[in-house]
Tab-separated table of N, CA and C in Angstrom:
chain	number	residue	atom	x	y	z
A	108	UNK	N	0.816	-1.186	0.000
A	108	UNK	CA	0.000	0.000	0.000
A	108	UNK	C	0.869	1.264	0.000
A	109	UNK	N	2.346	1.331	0.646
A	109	UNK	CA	2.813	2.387	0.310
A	109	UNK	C	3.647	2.427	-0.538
A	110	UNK	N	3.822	1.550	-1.694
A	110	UNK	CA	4.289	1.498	-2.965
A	110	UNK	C	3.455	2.519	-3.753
A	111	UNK	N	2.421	2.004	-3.571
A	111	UNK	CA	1.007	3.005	-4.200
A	111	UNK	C	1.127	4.138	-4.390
A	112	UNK	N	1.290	4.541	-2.673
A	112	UNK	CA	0.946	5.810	-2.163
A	112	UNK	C	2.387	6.682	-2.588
A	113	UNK	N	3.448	6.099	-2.503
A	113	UNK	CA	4.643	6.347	-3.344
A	113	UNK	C	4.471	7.201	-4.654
A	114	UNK	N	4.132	5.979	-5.398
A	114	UNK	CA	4.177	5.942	-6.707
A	114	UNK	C	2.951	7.457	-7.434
A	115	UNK	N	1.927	7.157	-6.615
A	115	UNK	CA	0.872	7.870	-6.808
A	115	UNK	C	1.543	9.887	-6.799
A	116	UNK	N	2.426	9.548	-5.601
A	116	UNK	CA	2.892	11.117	-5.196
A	116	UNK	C	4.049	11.483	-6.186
A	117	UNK	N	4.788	10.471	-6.942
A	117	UNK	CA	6.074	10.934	-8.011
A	117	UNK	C	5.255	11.049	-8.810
A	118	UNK	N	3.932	10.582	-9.455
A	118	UNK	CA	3.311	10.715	-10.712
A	118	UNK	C	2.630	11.887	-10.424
A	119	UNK	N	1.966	12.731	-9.638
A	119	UNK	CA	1.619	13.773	-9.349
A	119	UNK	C	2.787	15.179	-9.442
A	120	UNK	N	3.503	14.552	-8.533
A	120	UNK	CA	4.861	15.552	-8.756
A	120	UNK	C	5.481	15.806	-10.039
A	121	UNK	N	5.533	14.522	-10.776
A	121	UNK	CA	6.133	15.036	-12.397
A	121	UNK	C	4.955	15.183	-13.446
A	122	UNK	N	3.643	14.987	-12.853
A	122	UNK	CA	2.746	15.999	-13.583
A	122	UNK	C	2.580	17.575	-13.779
A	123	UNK	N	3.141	17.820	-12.345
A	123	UNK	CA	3.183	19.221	-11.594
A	123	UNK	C	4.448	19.582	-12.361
A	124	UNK	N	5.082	19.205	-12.410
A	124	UNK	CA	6.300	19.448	-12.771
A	124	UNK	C	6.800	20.076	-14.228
A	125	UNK	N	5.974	18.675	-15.185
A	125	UNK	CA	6.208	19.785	-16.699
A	125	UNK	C	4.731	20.421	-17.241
A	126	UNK	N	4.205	20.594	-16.077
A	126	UNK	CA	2.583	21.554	-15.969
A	126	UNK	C	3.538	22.962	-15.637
A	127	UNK	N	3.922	23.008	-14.949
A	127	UNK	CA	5.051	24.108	-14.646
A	127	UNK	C	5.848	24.625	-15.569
A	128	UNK	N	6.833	23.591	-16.024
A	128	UNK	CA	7.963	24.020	-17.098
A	128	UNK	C	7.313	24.749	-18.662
A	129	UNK	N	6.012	23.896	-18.722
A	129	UNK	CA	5.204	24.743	-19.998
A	129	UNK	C	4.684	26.127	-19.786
A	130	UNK	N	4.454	26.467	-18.349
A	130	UNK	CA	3.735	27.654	-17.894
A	130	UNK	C	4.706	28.607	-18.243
A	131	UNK	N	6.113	28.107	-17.476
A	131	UNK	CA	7.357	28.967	-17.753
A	131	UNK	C	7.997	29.008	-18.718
A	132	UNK	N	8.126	28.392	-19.502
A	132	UNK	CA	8.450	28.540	-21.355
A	132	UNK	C	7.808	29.463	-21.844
A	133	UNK	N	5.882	29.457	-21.823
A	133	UNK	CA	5.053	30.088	-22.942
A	133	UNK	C	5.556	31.631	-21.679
A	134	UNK	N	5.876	31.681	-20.681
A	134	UNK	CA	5.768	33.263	-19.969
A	134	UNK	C	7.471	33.523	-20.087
A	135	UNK	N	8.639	33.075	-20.752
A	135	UNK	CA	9.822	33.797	-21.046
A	135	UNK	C	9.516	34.869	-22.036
A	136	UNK	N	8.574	34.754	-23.220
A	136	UNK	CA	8.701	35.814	-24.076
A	136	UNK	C	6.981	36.529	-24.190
A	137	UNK	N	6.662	37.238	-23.332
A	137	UNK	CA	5.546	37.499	-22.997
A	137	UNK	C	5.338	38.791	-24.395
A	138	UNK	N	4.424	38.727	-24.698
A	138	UNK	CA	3.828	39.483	-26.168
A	138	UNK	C	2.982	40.726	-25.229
A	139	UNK	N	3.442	42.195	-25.811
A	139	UNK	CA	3.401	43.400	-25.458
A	139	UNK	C	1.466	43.823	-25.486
A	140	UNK	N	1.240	44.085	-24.351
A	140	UNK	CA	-0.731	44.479	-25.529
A	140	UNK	C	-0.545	45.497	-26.280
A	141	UNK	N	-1.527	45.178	-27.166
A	141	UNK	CA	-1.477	46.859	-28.414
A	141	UNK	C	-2.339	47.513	-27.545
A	142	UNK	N	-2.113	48.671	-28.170
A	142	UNK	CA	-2.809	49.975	-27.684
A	142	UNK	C	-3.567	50.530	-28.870
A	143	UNK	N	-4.485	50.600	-29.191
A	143	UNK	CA	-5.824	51.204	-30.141
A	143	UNK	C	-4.615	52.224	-30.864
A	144	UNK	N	-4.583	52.277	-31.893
A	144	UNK	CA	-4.067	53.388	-32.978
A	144	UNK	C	-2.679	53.868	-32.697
A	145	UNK	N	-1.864	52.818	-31.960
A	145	UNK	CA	-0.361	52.945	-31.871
A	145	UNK	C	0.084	51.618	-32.921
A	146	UNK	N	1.536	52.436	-33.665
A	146	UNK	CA	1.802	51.534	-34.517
A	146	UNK	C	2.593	50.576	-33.953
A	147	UNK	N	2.837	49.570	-34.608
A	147	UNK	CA	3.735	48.063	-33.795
A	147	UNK	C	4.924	48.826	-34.378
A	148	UNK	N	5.732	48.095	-33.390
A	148	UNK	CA	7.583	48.407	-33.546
A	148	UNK	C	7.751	47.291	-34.358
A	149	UNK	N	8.782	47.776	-35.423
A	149	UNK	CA	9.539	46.728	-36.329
A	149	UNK	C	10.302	45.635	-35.791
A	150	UNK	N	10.430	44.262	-36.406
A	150	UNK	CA	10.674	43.347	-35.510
A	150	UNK	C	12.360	43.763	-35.534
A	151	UNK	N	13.269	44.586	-36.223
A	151	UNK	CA	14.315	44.675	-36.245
A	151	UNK	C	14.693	45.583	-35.381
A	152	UNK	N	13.834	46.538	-34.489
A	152	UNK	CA	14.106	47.613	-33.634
A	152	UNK	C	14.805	47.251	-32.536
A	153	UNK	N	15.569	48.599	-31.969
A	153	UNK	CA	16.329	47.341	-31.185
A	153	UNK	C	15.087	47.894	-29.636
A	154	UNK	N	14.859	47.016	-28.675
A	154	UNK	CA	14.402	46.884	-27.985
A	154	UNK	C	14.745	48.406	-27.014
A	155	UNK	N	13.584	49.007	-26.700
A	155	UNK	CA	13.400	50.429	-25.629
A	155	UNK	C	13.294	50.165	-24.187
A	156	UNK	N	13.756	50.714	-23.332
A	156	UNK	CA	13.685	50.895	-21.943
A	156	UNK	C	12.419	50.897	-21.778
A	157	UNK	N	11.880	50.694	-20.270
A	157	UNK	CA	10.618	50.691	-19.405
A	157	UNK	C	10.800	51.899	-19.445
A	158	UNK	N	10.898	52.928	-19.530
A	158	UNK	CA	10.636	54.130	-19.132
A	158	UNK	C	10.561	55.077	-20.506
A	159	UNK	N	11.310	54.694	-21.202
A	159	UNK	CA	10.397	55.415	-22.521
A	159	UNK	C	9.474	54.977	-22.956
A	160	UNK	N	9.458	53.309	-23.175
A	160	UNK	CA	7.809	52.701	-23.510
A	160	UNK	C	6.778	53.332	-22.548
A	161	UNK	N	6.922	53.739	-21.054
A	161	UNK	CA	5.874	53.842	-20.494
A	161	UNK	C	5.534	55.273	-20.765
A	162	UNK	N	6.444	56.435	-21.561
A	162	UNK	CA	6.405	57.244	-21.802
A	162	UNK	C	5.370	57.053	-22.612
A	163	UNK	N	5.729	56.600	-23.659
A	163	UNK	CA	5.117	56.672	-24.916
A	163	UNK	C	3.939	56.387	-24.752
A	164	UNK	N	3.568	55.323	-23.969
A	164	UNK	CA	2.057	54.753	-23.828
A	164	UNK	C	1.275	55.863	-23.158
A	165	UNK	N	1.807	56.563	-21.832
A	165	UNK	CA	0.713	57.686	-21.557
A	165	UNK	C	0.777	58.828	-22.489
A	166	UNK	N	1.739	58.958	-23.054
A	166	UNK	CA	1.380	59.994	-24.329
A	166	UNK	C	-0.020	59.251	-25.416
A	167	UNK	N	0.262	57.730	-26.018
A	167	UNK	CA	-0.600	57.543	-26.546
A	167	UNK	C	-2.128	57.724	-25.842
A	168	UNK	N	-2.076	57.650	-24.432
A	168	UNK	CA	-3.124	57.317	-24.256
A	168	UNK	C	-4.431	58.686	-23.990
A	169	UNK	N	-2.922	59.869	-23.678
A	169	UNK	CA	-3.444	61.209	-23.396
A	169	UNK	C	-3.998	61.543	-24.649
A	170	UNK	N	-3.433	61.587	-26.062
A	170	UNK	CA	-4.006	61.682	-27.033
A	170	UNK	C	-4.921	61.078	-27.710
A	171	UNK	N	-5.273	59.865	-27.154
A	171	UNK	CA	-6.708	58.989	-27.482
A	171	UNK	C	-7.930	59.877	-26.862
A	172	UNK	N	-7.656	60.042	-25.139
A	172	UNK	CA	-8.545	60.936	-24.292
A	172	UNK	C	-8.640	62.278	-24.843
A	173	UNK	N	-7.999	62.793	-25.277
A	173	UNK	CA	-7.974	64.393	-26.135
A	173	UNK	C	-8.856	64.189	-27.099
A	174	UNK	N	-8.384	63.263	-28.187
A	174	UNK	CA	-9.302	63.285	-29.208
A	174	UNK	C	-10.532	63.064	-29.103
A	175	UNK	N	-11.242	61.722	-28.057
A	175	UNK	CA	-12.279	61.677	-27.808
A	175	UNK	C	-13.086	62.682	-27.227
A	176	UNK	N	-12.100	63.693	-26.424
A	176	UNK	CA	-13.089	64.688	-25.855
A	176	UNK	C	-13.573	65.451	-26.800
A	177	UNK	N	-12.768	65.603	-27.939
A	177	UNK	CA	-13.115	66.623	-28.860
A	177	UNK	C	-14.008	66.170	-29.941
A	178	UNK	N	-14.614	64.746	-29.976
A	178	UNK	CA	-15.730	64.252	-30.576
A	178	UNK	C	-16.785	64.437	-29.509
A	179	UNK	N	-16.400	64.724	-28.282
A	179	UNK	CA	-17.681	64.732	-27.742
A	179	UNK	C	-18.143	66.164	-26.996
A	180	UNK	N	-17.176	67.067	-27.200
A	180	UNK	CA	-17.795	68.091	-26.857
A	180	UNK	C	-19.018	68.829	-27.506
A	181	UNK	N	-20.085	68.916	-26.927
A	181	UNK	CA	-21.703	69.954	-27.428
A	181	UNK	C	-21.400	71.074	-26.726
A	182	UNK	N	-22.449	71.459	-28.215
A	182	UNK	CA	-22.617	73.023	-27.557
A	182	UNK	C	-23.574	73.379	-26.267
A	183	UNK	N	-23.344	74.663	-25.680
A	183	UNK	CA	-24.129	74.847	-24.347
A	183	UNK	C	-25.770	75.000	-25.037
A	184	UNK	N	-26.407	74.407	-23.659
A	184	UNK	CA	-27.968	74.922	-23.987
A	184	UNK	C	-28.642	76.013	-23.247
A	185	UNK	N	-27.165	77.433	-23.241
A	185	UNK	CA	-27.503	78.255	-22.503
A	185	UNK	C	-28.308	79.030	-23.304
């Protein structure tokens, strides 16, 4: 019975195991989200700092919010 109970816990463990190693393979090269009306970087670019990408993204995003305000501003119904 504790052959079983053995056996039962290594087959669990090396289930766990390359259940894991696949999780961590597909998450080494994690794919960027797009952002609505920003263009993709060329695959030859050479790769940007966290801090200018994050630049860039609240710039994109201030100018998404700009533009939309300016589709939605009405006139007063004074």
């Amino acid at each position: 019975m504790r052959v079983f109970a053995l056996l039962s816990l290594v087959l669990a463990l090396v289930i766990v195991g390359l259940l894991a190693k696949k999780q961590l393979a597909t998450a080494a090269a994690p794919v960027l989200p797009s952002v609505p009306g920003a263009a993709a970087p060329a695959l030859g670019d050479a790769p940007v700092n966290a801090r200018t990408q994050a630049e860039q993204v609240q710039k994109q995003v201030k100018e998404a919010l700009d533009a939309a305000a300016q589709a939605r501003k009405m006139p007063d119904d004074n």
